[in-house]
Amino acid sequence: MSDFPDFKLSATGRKVALSLVPVICPPEYVQFADAIVTNFELTISVSPLLLRKGVSAGFATYDLGALPRYRKRAHKLTGEDAERYFSSWEHGITPLHVQFARALNQLLSLGCYDVPEVMEAIGYRPAPWIEEVTRKRLTVYAADVRKQEVQILAPDPLRPGFRIEDVRRDRKVGA
Amino acid sequence: MAVARPALIEGVRPAGVFTRHDIHGDTVLDCDVVVVGSGAGGAPVAAELAEAGFDVLVVEEGSYYQTRDFTADTSAMVRQLYRDGGATMALGNPPILFQEGRAVGGSTVINGGMSWRTPDDILERWCKDGLDVSSKSLEPYFERVEKRMNVAPMDDDAIGRDNWLLKKGADAKGWEIIGNLRNQTHCVGSNRCAFGCPTGAKQSSLVSYIPRALHYGARVYANVKVESITLHGKRATGVVGHVSLPNGGRGPSVTVRAKLVVAACGAIHTPALLVRSGLSSRSGQLGGNLSLHPNVKCVAIFDENVTGWKGAHQAFQVREFADEGIGTFAAINLPPSVIAMSLPHRGAQLGALMDQYNHMVLAGMLVEDSTTGRVRTIKGRPQAFYQLTKRDTQVMQRGLSLLSELLFAAGAKRILLPFHNAQELANADEARRLLDQPIPPSSWEVVTVHMMGTARMGVDRTQAVTDQFGMMHDVDRLLVADASLFPTPIRVNPMETIMALATRAAGHVIDNARRYLS
């Protein structure tokens, strides 16, 4: 059973997130935009409620905020326009704009470098490494591992003379 | 096509562990002692009291996972094992990101396993306030904890290149560097401490104290969120809560009736639990006195291939500047997604930097804070507030300058700094000049995993929330057993101090069993 709360970006929110992938992620990984945004959603799904609400509201504001200047909503911006618009938030009309842009940068970067193909491309391959060292531990150090497992359960009372039965019996007598 | 990976799977559970799957309707349970939280504080209390014959029931909000569940899938691990996906903030300028574990085993499942006794000078400071916590009086408890979770130096062959580079830099500077002591049985350097140890080497509460508690008859209820402590007058009589559903919803109610209640939810959630229960402290310190060892990191890039993810997490600590309030320097490898997230770069620039991931050494430092914040309980939920002081940002700035010098001495070619709009450093001279640069507080990227002090212990009930064993002043049968108790920050990793104090508290309960079982 998994522990994933149900959380999905709205259709517009997802479009905005997808339009930001080319702005925030390295160009060679834009092909993984769907997976990056899915990772983003999964991260948001377990974030504090305030952050979840902030992201939803922020996306709506970000999307509509492009209209006066570009006569298009943000999710329809591409290339230099998309870049310029995001940059205007990054350098901030208000501290809230700056914080939101930073948060998007962080969360989409996180989502990008969690894509297996991206990790592979930069030479990060932890699964075989874990397998290799686990095997080593259970062979080379098997005796010590077993010894510790036994130690964990071995009797070793904190107060050796203490007998709880005596306390319970005394309580019954007292009662 | 890349797809999101599945979540952790809860496997077969040992006897005595119950989860949401086992609770089908509103439930009432009885026991001698209910322990809320299963981490560094709750698990030792549970194990010690269970072995002494108490009927112990542990309630944990998070899920129950086992070693086999911990994989290389970083983001799935973070979502499953960290409260709020690791995105909790202490509000202030700058906001400080902090992380807490939320699983059976608590934060010990996701910490680095650093196991250090409380420094003598800190204990002396606490003793001056009347507490009987000298290093001599705590010695048997430290020894016991170290034995239980096998605190030991690292095997040399498990130490990765990033840590050897840290040592090389410290040696070149002539600075004191010490091998880390960690709770591990032959750590083999999977470098996954922060995401659940997949080899079973780290002796977190999950694989040490919790199995011991179960062996001696304790029951563990996972996925149960405690709402409040029940009271009869000034006497704690148990807890009420509910099953926490996978979608965050609320399942059947769970009531536990007990003769003694132990709050061990950590320094953020313990004060909130007490406040939700209608409790207060005449000291005004409940939720106050929050310290958190502000922590900053930098990324050094080397010409050589470091592959820092092969090798033990934090094998060494530099303690040279402890008397200046700079707790430690350490090398801390993190997965690429987490590093990418911490960089202000984007687009092609981000790509060019991250292509050098295997040439990076991520190094961090922690500061012994000089101020305190507060945990407020708002609509039942805790919110931390903490404002860094000028003095502490200056200490961070000096620490960062020194750490950068060390990394250049080790051969680093560039260093990326933990503040927005910061220039990179290219050599040691630039690192030294870093001290002259004004850095506004809002620019710093500060994180922490050491939250402490929000139900401080002390002999004077007008100054402290609990007595020196953690028994809450003015409330009967309510024990606090976590880092909330610390009167001050301790400059080192807090796990062993929490465990030693929890073990001592368990001894106090056993010594006074007649009273607590009546």
Coordinates of C-alpha atoms in Angstrom, one line a residue, chain B:
Chain B
M1 CA 10.0 7.0 -21.7
A2 CA 10.7 7.8 -18.1
V3 CA 7.9 7.2 -15.7
A4 CA 7.4 7.9 -12.0
R5 CA 8.4 4.9 -9.9
P6 CA 6.1 3.1 -7.5
A7 CA 6.0 3.9 -3.9
L8 CA 7.6 1.8 -1.2
I9 CA 5.8 -1.4 -0.6
E10 CA 4.9 -2.5 2.9
G11 CA 6.0 -6.1 3.3
V12 CA 5.3 -8.8 5.8
R13 CA 5.4 -7.4 9.3
P14 CA 6.8 -9.0 12.4
A15 CA 4.4 -9.9 15.2
G16 CA 3.5 -6.9 17.3
V17 CA 3.5 -4.4 14.5
F18 CA 0.1 -3.2 13.4
T19 CA -0.8 -0.8 10.6
R20 CA -3.8 0.8 9.1
H21 CA -4.6 -2.5 7.5
D22 CA -5.2 -4.1 10.9
I23 CA -7.6 -1.5 12.3
H24 CA -11.0 -1.8 10.8
G25 CA -13.1 0.3 13.1
D26 CA -12.9 2.6 16.1
T27 CA -10.5 1.0 18.5
V28 CA -9.7 1.2 22.2
L29 CA -6.4 -0.2 23.5
D30 CA -5.1 -0.6 27.0
C31 CA -1.5 -0.6 28.2
D32 CA 0.8 0.5 31.0
V33 CA 2.8 3.0 28.9
V34 CA 1.8 4.6 25.6
V35 CA 4.8 6.1 23.7
V36 CA 3.9 8.6 21.0
G37 CA 6.7 8.5 18.4
S38 CA 9.2 5.8 17.6
G39 CA 12.4 7.6 16.9
A40 CA 15.5 8.4 18.9
G41 CA 13.5 9.2 22.1
G42 CA 10.5 6.9 21.9
A43 CA 12.2 3.7 20.8
P44 CA 14.7 3.5 23.7
V45 CA 12.0 4.2 26.3
A46 CA 9.8 1.6 24.7
A47 CA 12.6 -1.0 24.6
E48 CA 13.8 -0.4 28.1
L49 CA 10.4 -0.4 29.7
A50 CA 9.2 -3.5 27.7
E51 CA 12.2 -5.4 28.8
A52 CA 11.4 -4.4 32.4
G53 CA 8.0 -6.0 32.0
F54 CA 5.8 -3.0 31.3
D55 CA 3.0 -3.4 28.8
V56 CA 4.2 -0.8 26.2
L57 CA 2.4 0.4 23.2
V58 CA 4.1 2.7 20.6
V59 CA 2.0 4.9 18.4
E60 CA 3.7 6.2 15.2
E61 CA 2.1 8.5 12.6
G62 CA 4.3 7.2 9.8
S63 CA 4.3 3.8 8.1
Y64 CA 6.3 0.7 8.9
Y65 CA 9.0 -0.1 6.4
Q66 CA 11.9 -2.5 6.6
T67 CA 15.4 -2.6 5.2
R68 CA 14.3 -4.4 2.1
D69 CA 11.9 -1.5 1.3
F70 CA 14.7 1.0 1.0
T71 CA 15.8 1.5 -2.6
A72 CA 17.8 3.8 -4.8
D73 CA 14.7 5.7 -5.7
T74 CA 15.4 9.0 -3.9
S75 CA 12.2 10.9 -4.5
A76 CA 10.0 7.9 -3.5
M77 CA 12.0 7.5 -0.3
V78 CA 11.7 11.2 0.5
R79 CA 8.0 11.2 -0.1
Q80 CA 7.5 8.1 2.1
L81 CA 10.0 8.7 4.9
Y82 CA 10.0 12.5 5.4
R83 CA 7.3 14.6 6.9
D84 CA 5.8 16.9 4.3
G85 CA 8.2 15.5 1.7
G86 CA 11.1 17.3 3.6
A87 CA 9.7 20.7 2.7
T88 CA 8.9 22.0 6.1
M89 CA 10.0 25.6 6.8
A90 CA 10.8 27.6 9.9
L91 CA 9.6 31.0 9.0
G92 CA 12.0 33.9 9.2
N93 CA 14.4 35.8 7.0
P94 CA 15.7 33.6 5.5
P95 CA 13.2 30.8 5.9
I96 CA 15.0 27.7 7.1
L97 CA 14.1 24.3 5.6
F98 CA 14.1 21.5 8.0
Q99 CA 13.5 17.8 7.8
E100 CA 11.9 15.2 10.1
G101 CA 11.4 11.5 9.6
R102 CA 7.9 10.2 9.5
A103 CA 8.1 6.4 9.7
V104 CA 8.6 3.7 12.4
G105 CA 12.1 4.6 13.6
G106 CA 11.5 8.3 13.2
S107 CA 14.3 10.5 12.1
T108 CA 16.9 7.8 12.9
V109 CA 15.8 6.2 9.7
I110 CA 16.9 9.2 7.6
N111 CA 19.7 10.7 9.6
G112 CA 23.4 10.3 8.9
G113 CA 24.0 8.1 11.9
M114 CA 26.4 10.4 13.7
S115 CA 26.6 9.2 17.3
W116 CA 28.3 11.6 19.6
R117 CA 28.0 12.1 23.3
T118 CA 27.0 15.6 24.5
P119 CA 30.1 17.7 24.8
D120 CA 31.4 18.1 28.4
D121 CA 31.2 21.9 28.3
I122 CA 27.5 21.7 27.3
L123 CA 26.7 19.3 30.1
E124 CA 28.6 21.6 32.5
R125 CA 26.4 24.5 31.3
W126 CA 23.3 22.4 32.0
C127 CA 24.6 21.4 35.4
K128 CA 24.9 25.0 36.4
D129 CA 21.2 25.3 36.0
G130 CA 20.8 22.6 38.6
L131 CA 20.4 19.5 36.4
D132 CA 22.2 16.3 37.4
V133 CA 23.5 15.6 33.9
S134 CA 27.3 15.6 34.4
S135 CA 29.2 13.5 31.9
K136 CA 29.9 11.1 34.8
S137 CA 26.2 10.7 35.7
L138 CA 25.3 10.1 32.1
E139 CA 28.2 7.8 31.4
P140 CA 26.3 4.5 31.9
Y141 CA 23.5 5.7 29.7
F142 CA 25.8 6.7 26.9
E143 CA 27.6 3.4 27.2
R144 CA 24.3 1.5 27.0
V145 CA 23.1 3.4 24.0
E146 CA 26.5 2.9 22.2
K147 CA 26.3 -0.8 22.9
R148 CA 22.7 -1.2 21.7
M149 CA 23.2 0.5 18.4
N150 CA 26.9 -0.4 17.9
V151 CA 28.5 3.0 17.8
A152 CA 31.8 2.5 16.1
P153 CA 34.3 4.2 13.8
M154 CA 34.0 3.5 10.1
D155 CA 35.8 0.8 8.3
D156 CA 38.4 2.5 6.1
D157 CA 37.3 0.7 3.0
A158 CA 33.8 2.2 3.3
I159 CA 35.1 5.7 3.2
G160 CA 34.5 7.5 -0.1
R161 CA 36.8 9.8 -2.1
D162 CA 34.9 12.9 -1.1
N163 CA 35.6 12.3 2.6
W164 CA 39.3 11.5 1.9
L165 CA 39.5 14.9 0.1
L166 CA 38.0 16.6 3.1
K167 CA 40.6 15.0 5.2
K168 CA 43.3 15.9 2.8
G169 CA 42.2 19.6 3.0
A170 CA 42.1 19.6 6.8
D171 CA 45.5 17.9 7.0
A172 CA 47.0 20.5 4.6
K173 CA 45.6 23.3 6.8
G174 CA 46.7 21.6 10.0
W175 CA 43.2 21.5 11.3
E176 CA 41.8 18.9 13.7
I177 CA 39.8 16.3 11.9
I178 CA 38.3 13.2 13.6
G179 CA 36.9 10.0 12.3
N180 CA 33.2 10.0 12.8
L181 CA 31.5 7.6 15.2
R182 CA 28.3 6.2 13.8
N183 CA 25.7 3.7 14.8
Q184 CA 26.5 1.0 12.3
T185 CA 27.6 -2.5 11.9
H186 CA 30.1 -2.6 9.0
C187 CA 28.6 0.3 7.0
V188 CA 29.7 -0.5 3.4
G189 CA 29.2 3.0 2.0
S190 CA 26.0 2.8 0.1
N191 CA 25.7 6.5 1.0
R192 CA 21.9 6.2 1.3
C193 CA 21.7 7.1 5.0
A194 CA 19.3 9.9 4.4
F195 CA 16.9 7.7 2.4
G196 CA 16.7 4.6 4.6
C197 CA 19.8 2.4 4.8
P198 CA 19.3 -0.3 2.1
T199 CA 22.1 -2.5 3.5
G200 CA 20.8 -2.7 7.1
A201 CA 24.2 -1.4 8.4
K202 CA 22.9 1.7 10.0
Q203 CA 21.6 0.7 13.4
S204 CA 18.6 3.1 13.4
S205 CA 15.8 2.6 15.9
L206 CA 14.0 0.7 13.2
V207 CA 16.6 -2.1 13.3
S208 CA 17.8 -1.9 16.9
Y209 CA 15.5 -0.5 19.6
I210 CA 12.2 -1.3 17.8
P211 CA 13.0 -5.0 17.3
R212 CA 14.1 -5.1 20.9
A213 CA 11.0 -3.5 22.1
L214 CA 8.9 -6.0 20.0
H215 CA 11.0 -8.9 21.3
Y216 CA 10.1 -8.0 24.9
G217 CA 6.4 -7.7 24.1
A218 CA 5.8 -4.1 23.1
R219 CA 3.2 -3.4 20.4
V220 CA 3.8 -0.8 17.6
Y221 CA 0.9 0.8 15.9
A222 CA 2.0 2.6 12.7
N223 CA -0.2 5.0 10.7
V224 CA -1.9 6.3 13.8
K225 CA -1.8 10.1 14.2
V226 CA -2.3 11.2 17.8
E227 CA -4.5 14.2 18.2
S228 CA -4.2 14.8 21.9
I229 CA -3.4 13.4 25.3
T230 CA -6.3 12.6 27.5
L231 CA -6.4 14.0 31.0
H232 CA -8.2 13.3 34.2
G233 CA -7.6 16.6 36.1
K234 CA -3.9 17.1 35.9
R235 CA -3.1 13.4 35.2
A236 CA -2.4 12.1 31.8
T237 CA -4.5 9.0 31.1
G238 CA -3.8 8.1 27.5
V239 CA -4.1 9.4 24.0
V240 CA -6.7 9.8 21.3
G241 CA -6.0 9.8 17.6
H242 CA -7.0 8.3 14.3
V243 CA -5.7 6.0 11.6
S244 CA -4.0 8.0 9.0
L245 CA -5.1 7.0 5.5
P246 CA -2.8 6.9 2.4
N247 CA -4.5 9.9 0.9
G248 CA -4.0 11.9 4.0
G249 CA -7.5 11.3 5.1
R250 CA -8.8 10.3 8.5
G251 CA -9.6 6.6 9.3
P252 CA -11.1 5.0 12.4
S253 CA -10.4 6.6 15.7
V254 CA -7.9 5.0 18.1
T255 CA -8.0 5.5 21.8
V256 CA -5.2 4.3 24.1
R257 CA -5.7 4.1 27.8
A258 CA -2.4 4.2 29.7
K259 CA -1.0 4.8 33.1
L260 CA 1.9 6.8 31.7
V261 CA 2.1 8.8 28.5
V262 CA 5.4 9.5 26.8
A263 CA 5.6 12.3 24.2
A264 CA 8.5 11.6 21.8
C265 CA 7.4 13.4 18.6
G266 CA 10.5 15.6 18.3
A267 CA 11.0 19.3 19.1
I268 CA 8.4 20.5 16.6
H269 CA 5.5 18.1 17.2
T270 CA 5.9 17.4 20.9
P271 CA 5.0 21.0 21.9
A272 CA 2.1 21.0 19.4
L273 CA 0.8 17.8 20.9
L274 CA 0.9 19.2 24.4
V275 CA -0.8 22.5 23.4
R276 CA -3.5 20.6 21.4
S277 CA -4.1 18.7 24.7
G278 CA -4.8 21.9 26.5
L279 CA -1.5 21.9 28.4
S280 CA 0.6 24.9 29.1
S281 CA 3.7 25.6 31.2
R282 CA 3.9 28.4 33.7
S283 CA 7.5 28.9 32.4
G284 CA 6.2 30.2 29.1
Q285 CA 8.8 27.9 27.5
L286 CA 6.5 25.4 25.9
G287 CA 7.2 25.8 22.2
G288 CA 9.9 28.4 23.0
N289 CA 13.6 28.0 23.2
L290 CA 13.8 26.5 19.7
S291 CA 17.4 26.0 18.6
L292 CA 18.3 24.3 15.3
H293 CA 22.0 24.3 14.5
P294 CA 21.7 26.3 11.2
N295 CA 23.4 24.5 8.5
V296 CA 24.8 25.6 5.2
K297 CA 26.5 23.7 2.3
C298 CA 28.7 24.5 -0.6
V299 CA 29.6 22.5 -3.7
A300 CA 33.2 22.1 -4.6
I301 CA 34.2 20.9 -8.1
F302 CA 37.4 18.9 -8.6
D303 CA 39.3 17.9 -11.7
E304 CA 39.4 14.3 -10.5
N305 CA 36.5 11.9 -10.5
V306 CA 35.2 11.9 -7.0
T307 CA 32.0 9.8 -7.3
G308 CA 31.0 10.8 -3.9
W309 CA 28.0 8.6 -3.8
K310 CA 30.3 5.6 -3.4
G311 CA 31.3 5.6 0.2
A312 CA 30.1 6.4 3.7
H313 CA 28.2 9.5 4.5
Q314 CA 30.2 11.9 6.7
A315 CA 33.1 9.7 7.6
F316 CA 35.0 12.6 9.2
Q317 CA 34.2 15.8 11.0
V318 CA 36.4 18.9 11.3
R319 CA 36.1 20.3 14.8
E320 CA 38.8 22.9 14.7
F321 CA 36.6 25.9 15.2
A322 CA 34.2 24.6 17.8
D323 CA 35.1 27.4 20.2
E324 CA 33.9 29.9 17.6
G325 CA 30.5 28.3 17.5
I326 CA 31.3 26.4 14.2
G327 CA 30.2 22.9 15.2
T328 CA 31.6 20.8 12.4
F329 CA 32.6 20.7 8.8
A330 CA 31.7 17.5 6.9
A331 CA 31.4 16.0 3.4
I332 CA 27.9 15.0 2.7
N333 CA 27.1 13.5 -0.6
L334 CA 23.6 13.9 -1.8
P335 CA 21.8 12.6 -4.9
P336 CA 21.9 14.8 -8.1
S337 CA 18.2 15.8 -7.8
V338 CA 18.8 17.3 -4.3
I339 CA 22.0 19.1 -5.4
A340 CA 20.3 20.4 -8.6
M341 CA 17.5 21.7 -6.4
S342 CA 19.9 23.6 -4.2
L343 CA 21.6 25.4 -7.1
P344 CA 20.2 28.7 -8.3
H345 CA 21.2 27.9 -11.9
R346 CA 18.8 26.7 -14.6
G347 CA 18.7 25.7 -18.2
A348 CA 21.9 25.0 -20.0
Q349 CA 23.9 26.4 -17.1
L350 CA 22.4 23.9 -14.8
G351 CA 23.1 21.2 -17.2
A352 CA 26.7 22.1 -17.6
L353 CA 27.2 22.1 -13.8
M354 CA 25.3 18.9 -13.2
D355 CA 27.3 17.1 -15.9
Q356 CA 30.1 17.4 -13.3
Y357 CA 28.1 15.7 -10.6
N358 CA 30.7 13.0 -10.2
H359 CA 33.4 15.6 -9.7
M360 CA 31.6 17.4 -6.9
V361 CA 32.2 17.3 -3.2
L362 CA 29.3 18.6 -1.2
A363 CA 30.5 19.9 2.1
G364 CA 28.5 21.4 5.0
M365 CA 28.9 23.1 8.3
L366 CA 26.6 23.6 11.3
V367 CA 26.5 26.5 13.7
E368 CA 25.8 26.4 17.4
D369 CA 23.0 29.0 17.4
S370 CA 23.1 32.0 19.7
T371 CA 19.4 32.7 19.5
T372 CA 16.1 30.8 19.9
G373 CA 12.9 30.6 17.9
R374 CA 9.5 29.3 18.8
V375 CA 7.0 26.7 17.7
R376 CA 3.5 28.0 17.6
T377 CA 0.5 25.8 17.3
I378 CA -1.9 27.2 14.8
K379 CA -5.1 25.3 14.2
G380 CA -3.6 22.3 15.8
R381 CA -0.5 22.3 13.6
P382 CA 2.9 23.3 14.6
Q383 CA 4.6 26.2 12.8
A384 CA 8.2 27.1 13.6
F385 CA 9.4 30.6 13.6
Y386 CA 13.1 31.4 13.8
Q387 CA 15.1 34.5 13.0
L388 CA 18.8 34.1 12.4
T389 CA 20.9 36.6 14.2
K390 CA 23.6 38.8 12.7
R391 CA 26.1 37.0 14.9
D392 CA 25.1 33.6 13.5
T393 CA 25.2 34.8 9.9
Q394 CA 28.7 36.1 10.6
V395 CA 29.7 32.8 12.0
M396 CA 28.3 31.0 9.0
Q397 CA 30.1 33.4 6.7
R398 CA 33.4 32.8 8.5
G399 CA 32.7 29.1 8.5
L400 CA 32.0 29.0 4.8
S401 CA 35.2 31.0 4.1
L402 CA 37.2 28.5 6.2
L403 CA 35.5 25.5 4.6
S404 CA 36.2 26.9 1.2
E405 CA 39.9 27.3 2.1
L406 CA 40.0 23.7 3.2
L407 CA 38.4 22.5 -0.1
F408 CA 40.8 24.5 -2.2
A409 CA 43.7 23.1 -0.2
A410 CA 42.3 19.6 -1.1
G411 CA 42.4 20.6 -4.8
A412 CA 39.0 22.1 -5.6
K413 CA 38.9 24.2 -8.7
R414 CA 35.6 26.0 -8.1
I415 CA 33.2 26.4 -5.3
L416 CA 29.5 27.2 -5.5
L417 CA 28.1 29.1 -2.5
P418 CA 24.8 28.7 -0.8
F419 CA 23.3 32.0 -1.5
H420 CA 21.4 33.5 -4.3
N421 CA 23.2 35.6 -6.9
A422 CA 26.5 34.6 -5.4
Q423 CA 29.6 34.4 -7.5
E424 CA 31.6 31.3 -7.6
L425 CA 34.9 31.1 -5.8
A426 CA 37.9 30.2 -7.9
N427 CA 40.7 30.1 -5.3
A428 CA 41.6 30.4 -1.6
D429 CA 42.1 34.2 -1.8
E430 CA 38.6 34.6 -3.0
A431 CA 37.5 32.4 -0.2
R432 CA 39.2 34.7 2.3
R433 CA 37.7 37.7 0.7
L434 CA 34.3 36.2 1.1
L435 CA 34.4 37.6 4.6
D436 CA 34.5 41.2 3.4
Q437 CA 31.4 40.7 1.3
P438 CA 28.1 41.8 2.8
I439 CA 25.5 39.0 2.4
P440 CA 21.9 39.9 3.2
P441 CA 20.1 37.4 5.4
S442 CA 17.5 36.8 2.7
S443 CA 20.2 35.4 0.3
W444 CA 21.3 32.6 2.5
E445 CA 20.0 29.0 1.9
V446 CA 19.9 27.5 5.3
V447 CA 18.7 24.1 6.3
T448 CA 18.6 22.0 9.4
V449 CA 17.8 18.5 10.7
H450 CA 18.5 19.3 14.4
M451 CA 15.5 20.9 16.1
M452 CA 15.9 21.2 19.9
G453 CA 14.7 22.8 23.1
T454 CA 10.9 23.4 22.9
A455 CA 10.0 21.7 26.1
R456 CA 13.2 22.3 28.0
M457 CA 14.1 20.4 31.2
G458 CA 15.0 22.2 34.4
V459 CA 14.6 22.0 38.1
D460 CA 12.7 25.3 38.3
R461 CA 9.1 25.0 37.1
T462 CA 9.0 28.7 36.4
Q463 CA 11.9 28.3 34.0
A464 CA 11.4 24.9 32.4
V465 CA 8.6 22.7 31.0
T466 CA 9.8 19.4 32.5
D467 CA 11.9 18.2 35.4
Q468 CA 15.3 16.7 34.7
F469 CA 13.9 13.3 33.7
G470 CA 11.5 14.8 31.3
M471 CA 8.4 14.6 33.5
M472 CA 6.3 17.6 32.7
H473 CA 6.0 20.0 35.6
D474 CA 2.5 20.4 36.9
V475 CA 1.1 17.4 35.0
D476 CA 1.2 13.9 36.4
R477 CA 2.4 10.9 34.4
L478 CA 3.5 12.8 31.3
L479 CA 7.0 12.2 30.2
V480 CA 8.7 14.1 27.3
A481 CA 11.5 12.1 25.7
D482 CA 13.1 13.8 22.7
A483 CA 15.3 16.7 21.7
S484 CA 12.6 19.1 23.1
L485 CA 14.2 18.6 26.5
F486 CA 17.6 20.2 25.6
P487 CA 18.1 23.5 27.5
T488 CA 20.5 24.7 24.8
P489 CA 21.9 23.6 21.5
I490 CA 24.6 21.0 21.8
R491 CA 26.9 21.7 18.8
V492 CA 27.0 18.0 17.8
N493 CA 24.5 15.6 16.3
P494 CA 21.8 15.2 18.9
M495 CA 20.7 11.5 18.4
E496 CA 22.9 10.0 21.1
T497 CA 22.0 12.7 23.6
I498 CA 18.3 12.1 23.0
M499 CA 18.8 8.3 23.4
A500 CA 20.9 8.6 26.6
L501 CA 18.3 11.0 28.2
A502 CA 15.5 8.7 27.1
T503 CA 17.3 5.7 28.6
R504 CA 17.8 7.6 31.9
A505 CA 14.1 8.5 31.9
A506 CA 13.2 4.9 31.4
G507 CA 15.3 4.1 34.5
H508 CA 13.5 6.7 36.4
V509 CA 10.1 5.2 35.5
I510 CA 11.4 1.7 36.5
D511 CA 12.7 3.1 39.8
N512 CA 9.3 4.6 40.5
A513 CA 7.2 1.9 39.0
R514 CA 4.9 1.6 42.0
R515 CA 3.9 5.2 41.5
Y516 CA 3.5 5.1 37.8
L517 CA 1.6 1.8 37.7
S518 CA -0.8 2.7 40.4

